[in-house]
CSV table of C-alpha atoms and ligand atoms in Angstrom, one decimal:
chain,number,residue,atom,x,y,z
X,1,MET,CA,23.7,-33.2,-3.6
X,2,LYS,CA,21.6,-30.2,-2.9
X,3,ALA,CA,18.1,-29.3,-4.2
X,4,THR,CA,15.5,-26.6,-3.6
X,5,VAL,CA,12.0,-27.5,-2.7
X,6,CYS,CA,9.3,-24.8,-3.2
X,7,ARG,CA,5.8,-24.4,-1.7
X,8,LYS,CA,3.5,-22.0,-3.6
X,9,THR,CA,0.5,-20.6,-1.7
X,10,HIS,CA,-1.5,-17.4,-1.5
X,11,PHE,CA,-3.4,-15.1,0.7
X,12,ASN,CA,-5.6,-12.1,0.3
X,13,ALA,CA,-5.0,-9.0,2.4
X,14,ALA,CA,-5.6,-5.2,2.5
X,15,HIS,CA,-3.0,-2.6,3.2
X,16,ARG,CA,-2.1,1.0,3.0
X,17,LEU,CA,1.4,2.2,2.2
X,18,MET,CA,2.4,4.9,4.5
X,19,ASN,CA,5.2,6.4,6.5
X,20,ARG,CA,3.7,7.3,9.9
X,21,ALA,CA,6.1,10.2,10.2
X,22,TRP,CA,4.5,11.9,7.2
X,23,ASP,CA,1.1,13.6,6.8
X,24,ASP,CA,-1.5,12.3,4.3
X,25,LYS,CA,-0.4,14.8,1.7
X,26,LYS,CA,3.2,13.7,1.8
X,27,ASN,CA,2.2,10.0,1.8
X,28,ALA,CA,0.0,10.6,-1.2
X,29,GLU,CA,2.9,12.3,-3.0
X,30,VAL,CA,5.2,9.4,-2.4
X,31,PHE,CA,2.9,6.4,-2.6
X,32,GLY,CA,0.1,7.6,-4.8
X,33,VAL,CA,-3.1,5.5,-4.8
X,34,CYS,CA,-1.2,2.9,-2.7
X,35,SER,CA,-1.6,5.3,0.2
X,36,ASN,CA,-5.4,5.5,-0.2
X,37,PRO,CA,-6.6,6.2,3.4
X,38,ASN,CA,-9.4,3.6,3.1
X,39,TYR,CA,-6.9,0.8,2.1
X,40,HIS,CA,-6.9,-1.5,-0.9
X,41,GLY,CA,-6.4,-5.2,-1.4
X,42,HIS,CA,-4.0,-7.7,-3.1
X,43,ASN,CA,-4.1,-11.3,-4.0
X,44,TYR,CA,-0.6,-12.2,-2.8
X,45,ASP,CA,1.2,-15.3,-4.1
X,46,LEU,CA,3.9,-16.6,-1.9
X,47,ILE,CA,6.6,-19.0,-2.8
X,48,VAL,CA,8.7,-20.4,0.0
X,49,LYS,CA,12.0,-22.0,-1.2
X,50,VAL,CA,14.0,-24.4,1.0
X,51,THR,CA,17.5,-25.5,-0.1
X,52,GLY,CA,19.4,-28.4,1.4
X,53,ASP,CA,21.0,-31.8,0.9
X,54,ILE,CA,18.9,-34.6,-0.5
X,55,ASP,CA,18.5,-37.2,2.3
X,56,PRO,CA,19.6,-40.5,0.8
X,57,GLN,CA,17.1,-42.4,3.0
X,58,THR,CA,14.0,-40.5,1.9
X,59,GLY,CA,15.1,-38.8,-1.3
X,60,TYR,CA,13.7,-35.6,0.3
X,61,VAL,CA,15.3,-32.3,1.0
X,62,MET,CA,12.4,-31.6,3.4
X,63,ASP,CA,9.0,-33.2,3.8
X,64,MET,CA,6.7,-30.9,1.7
X,65,LYS,CA,3.8,-31.7,3.9
X,66,LEU,CA,5.8,-30.2,6.8
X,67,LEU,CA,6.7,-27.2,4.7
X,68,LYS,CA,3.0,-26.8,3.8
X,69,ASP,CA,1.9,-27.1,7.4
X,70,ILE,CA,4.4,-24.6,8.7
X,71,THR,CA,3.6,-22.0,6.0
X,72,ASP,CA,-0.2,-22.4,6.4
X,73,ARG,CA,-0.1,-22.3,10.2
X,74,TYR,CA,2.4,-19.4,10.8
X,75,VAL,CA,1.9,-17.3,7.7
X,76,ILE,CA,-1.4,-17.9,5.9
X,77,GLN,CA,-3.5,-18.1,9.0
X,78,LYS,CA,-1.8,-15.0,10.3
X,79,PHE,CA,-2.3,-12.7,7.2
X,80,ASP,CA,-5.1,-14.2,5.1
X,81,HIS,CA,-8.2,-11.9,4.9
X,82,LYS,CA,-6.5,-9.4,7.3
X,83,ASN,CA,-5.9,-5.7,7.1
X,84,LEU,CA,-2.1,-5.7,7.5
X,85,ASN,CA,-1.9,-2.2,8.9
X,86,LEU,CA,-4.7,-2.6,11.4
X,87,ASP,CA,-4.8,-6.3,12.3
X,88,CYS,CA,-1.2,-7.4,12.3
X,89,ASP,CA,1.2,-6.3,15.0
X,90,GLU,CA,4.1,-6.9,12.7
X,91,PHE,CA,3.1,-3.8,10.7
X,92,SER,CA,2.0,-1.5,13.5
X,93,ASN,CA,5.3,0.4,13.0
X,94,LEU,CA,6.4,-1.1,9.7
X,95,ASN,CA,5.1,0.0,6.3
X,96,PRO,CA,3.5,-3.1,4.7
X,97,SER,CA,5.3,-2.9,1.4
X,98,ALA,CA,5.9,-6.1,-0.5
X,99,GLU,CA,9.5,-5.9,0.6
X,100,ASN,CA,8.6,-5.6,4.2
X,101,ILE,CA,5.9,-8.3,4.0
X,102,ALA,CA,8.4,-10.7,2.4
X,103,MET,CA,11.0,-9.9,5.1
X,104,THR,CA,8.4,-10.4,7.8
X,105,ILE,CA,7.4,-13.8,6.4
X,106,TRP,CA,11.0,-14.8,6.1
X,107,ASN,CA,11.7,-13.9,9.7
X,108,ILE,CA,8.6,-15.9,10.9
X,109,LEU,CA,9.6,-19.0,8.8
X,110,ARG,CA,13.3,-18.8,9.7
X,111,GLY,CA,12.3,-19.4,13.3
X,112,LYS,CA,10.3,-22.5,12.3
X,113,ILE,CA,12.6,-24.2,9.7
X,114,ASP,CA,15.8,-25.9,10.7
X,115,GLU,CA,18.9,-23.7,10.4
X,116,ARG,CA,20.6,-26.3,8.2
X,117,TYR,CA,18.3,-25.3,5.3
X,118,GLU,CA,18.7,-22.1,3.3
X,119,LEU,CA,15.5,-20.2,3.1
X,120,ARG,CA,14.2,-17.8,0.5
X,121,VAL,CA,10.8,-16.1,0.1
X,122,VAL,CA,9.3,-14.8,-3.1
X,123,LEU,CA,6.2,-12.6,-2.7
X,124,TYR,CA,4.0,-11.6,-5.7
X,125,GLU,CA,2.0,-8.5,-5.0
X,126,THR,CA,0.6,-8.5,-8.6
X,127,GLU,CA,1.2,-10.8,-11.5
X,128,ARG,CA,4.1,-8.7,-12.6
X,129,ASN,CA,5.5,-7.2,-9.4
X,130,PHE,CA,7.3,-9.5,-6.9
X,131,VAL,CA,10.0,-9.4,-4.3
X,132,GLU,CA,12.6,-11.9,-3.2
X,133,TYR,CA,14.0,-11.9,0.3
X,134,THR,CA,16.9,-14.1,1.4
X,135,GLY,CA,17.7,-12.8,4.8
X,136,GLU,CA,20.9,-11.1,3.6
T,201,LIG,NI1,-0.8,-2.2,-2.5
């Protein structure tokens, strides 16, 4: 008897898409306005999905309060109101695309959530553009 519990949250952050091996001209050609040298912001929506067996004692897959606390402490506090390129070591050598942000969040949470659970992360960069990362 498996189910998936989901925690939806959000954070605001600035970034600039760029490949450090390229000059500004090449970055502008590939990433367009997303490579604006003075950065730009997004209101990111994050959905963390945890799949596992329903515990017959509690009726829970996982205590949602614990999932909230882990997500707030290790992801939201880390990235909210930050410049991802400048403030966050994770992106000092990694382009902060939605794909790479989702992967980074998954890697952080994978270390905090018991291995018996399946973990997926969905990151909305805009209302219409979102990425799912499953660790595969
Ligand atoms: Ni952007």
